[in-house]
Amino acid sequence: MRKVYLDHNATTPVDPLVLEAMLPYYREYFGNPSSIHEFGRLARKAIDDGRVSAAKLIGAKDVDEIVFTGSGTEADNFALKGAADALKQKGNHIITSAIEHHAVLNVCKALEKSGFKVTYAPVDKSGIVKLDELKKAITDKTILISIMYANNETGVIQPVEEIAKIAKEKGALFHTDAVQAVGKVPIDVSKLGVDLLSASAHKIYGPKGVGFLYIRKGIKPTPILLGGHHEKNRRAGTENVAGIAGFGKAAELALKNMDKDAQRVRSLRDGLEKGILSAIPHTYLNGHPEKRLCTTTNISFEFLEGESIILNLDMEGIAVSTGSACTSGSLEPSHVLTAMGVEAVRSQGSLRFSLGKENTEEDIDYVIKALAPIIERLRKMSPLYKG
Ligand SMILES: *Cc1c(COP(=O)(O)O)cnc(C)c1O
């Protein structure tokens, strides 16, 4: 049976060139990068090179502004907890949005329990943060604003440059969870004016279990992992040498092929989207039609539950998801779609299709052909559907 993977916002396959760049660090160059002998120096070199590639991908001026972490989640934790702790004398107010990834939302909830006040800025119908509301929420106690770059469920891109300006004017730090955006859209941290930015390798054809936090020079979030003097005392723990080498290679490839890949994937995504919306009745696009990643489309199939569509597609070899991997298994509607004002009858039946560079025209045709009869069959069984 044909296998079609359309869940790249959950994770991507490791690019063969990335794997090739990693293997030597499991085989011959297995040294501890903190050791001063040759084994150690060879491992250290891999980390240095990975840092250069990571810095280049986001336009960081100084390679020391990149701190490698164990995941995108850890980078988010470090940014929020670290900044909150470092600035707690100055204020106790944080602003984020209602549509963040749980790696940000759940840290905010924990910070609320330890005495910080958090405002969850609303979004409009298209999934974009309401800047006027965000501005109104700022007080002289606001120390940090954290708004994601691109949403993982809808792909919608936020006005980060404008938000960075607002934060700067008010003397607050600005963090962006750019895990979905890095490697897919051009990012220049200097031009954007962000202070902290999170990224993760496995969303860009790198390995799982390695991320980084960009920390603008001069900013000192309190470390959350304590131990040895790794990463210039900012993140203790022996570095994931092979993972960092892989992240570096993935960053290099993403930068080199960004335009070419984006063009191809966008045309596949648009074909899929148009195909579904025209072939299947009672379907609706969620999120801003233009201001979003070229990889992602989020579509509601009214009167159905996303999970049952997923299971039926799975039987045809097709992998898609409802909003976020973290909420799958629960039948709670997506917090992202709810924040956008999508009614339950539509949000429950929403699917995220996230494409990647290995997808083909044939994949898309196969999915559209498989989907239409599944939807028809499920609707016939749905008590909500009246034909
Ligand atoms: C995947 C993802 C994360 C978490 O990254 P991990 O490396 O899987 O921990 C955080 N934020 C967003 C927007 C993501 O898509």
Short mmCIF file of C-alpha atoms in Angstrom, two decimals, residues 23 64 76 98 105 123 132 145 148 190 207 216 229 257 275 307 325 351:
data_model
loop_
_atom_site.label_atom_id
_atom_site.label_comp_id
_atom_site.label_asym_id
_atom_site.label_seq_id
_atom_site.Cartn_x
_atom_site.Cartn_y
_atom_site.Cartn_z
CA LEU A 23 27.16 8.80 12.15
CA ASP A 64 27.71 32.41 21.29
CA ASP A 76 10.90 27.38 25.51
CA ALA A 98 -3.94 31.95 23.57
CA LEU A 105 1.39 27.57 27.73
CA VAL A 123 -6.30 36.21 18.27
CA ASP A 132 -4.18 46.41 20.00
CA ILE A 145 6.31 38.96 25.85
CA MET A 148 5.10 32.18 18.58
CA SER A 190 18.74 41.32 14.02
CA PRO A 207 17.19 14.35 14.71
CA ARG A 216 20.68 38.02 22.24
CA HIS A 229 30.22 24.34 32.70
CA ASN A 257 17.15 24.83 -0.39
CA GLY A 275 -8.87 19.63 -4.15
CA GLU A 307 -10.02 11.28 15.16
CA ALA A 325 0.16 15.79 18.76
CA LEU A 351 -7.53 18.04 10.31
#
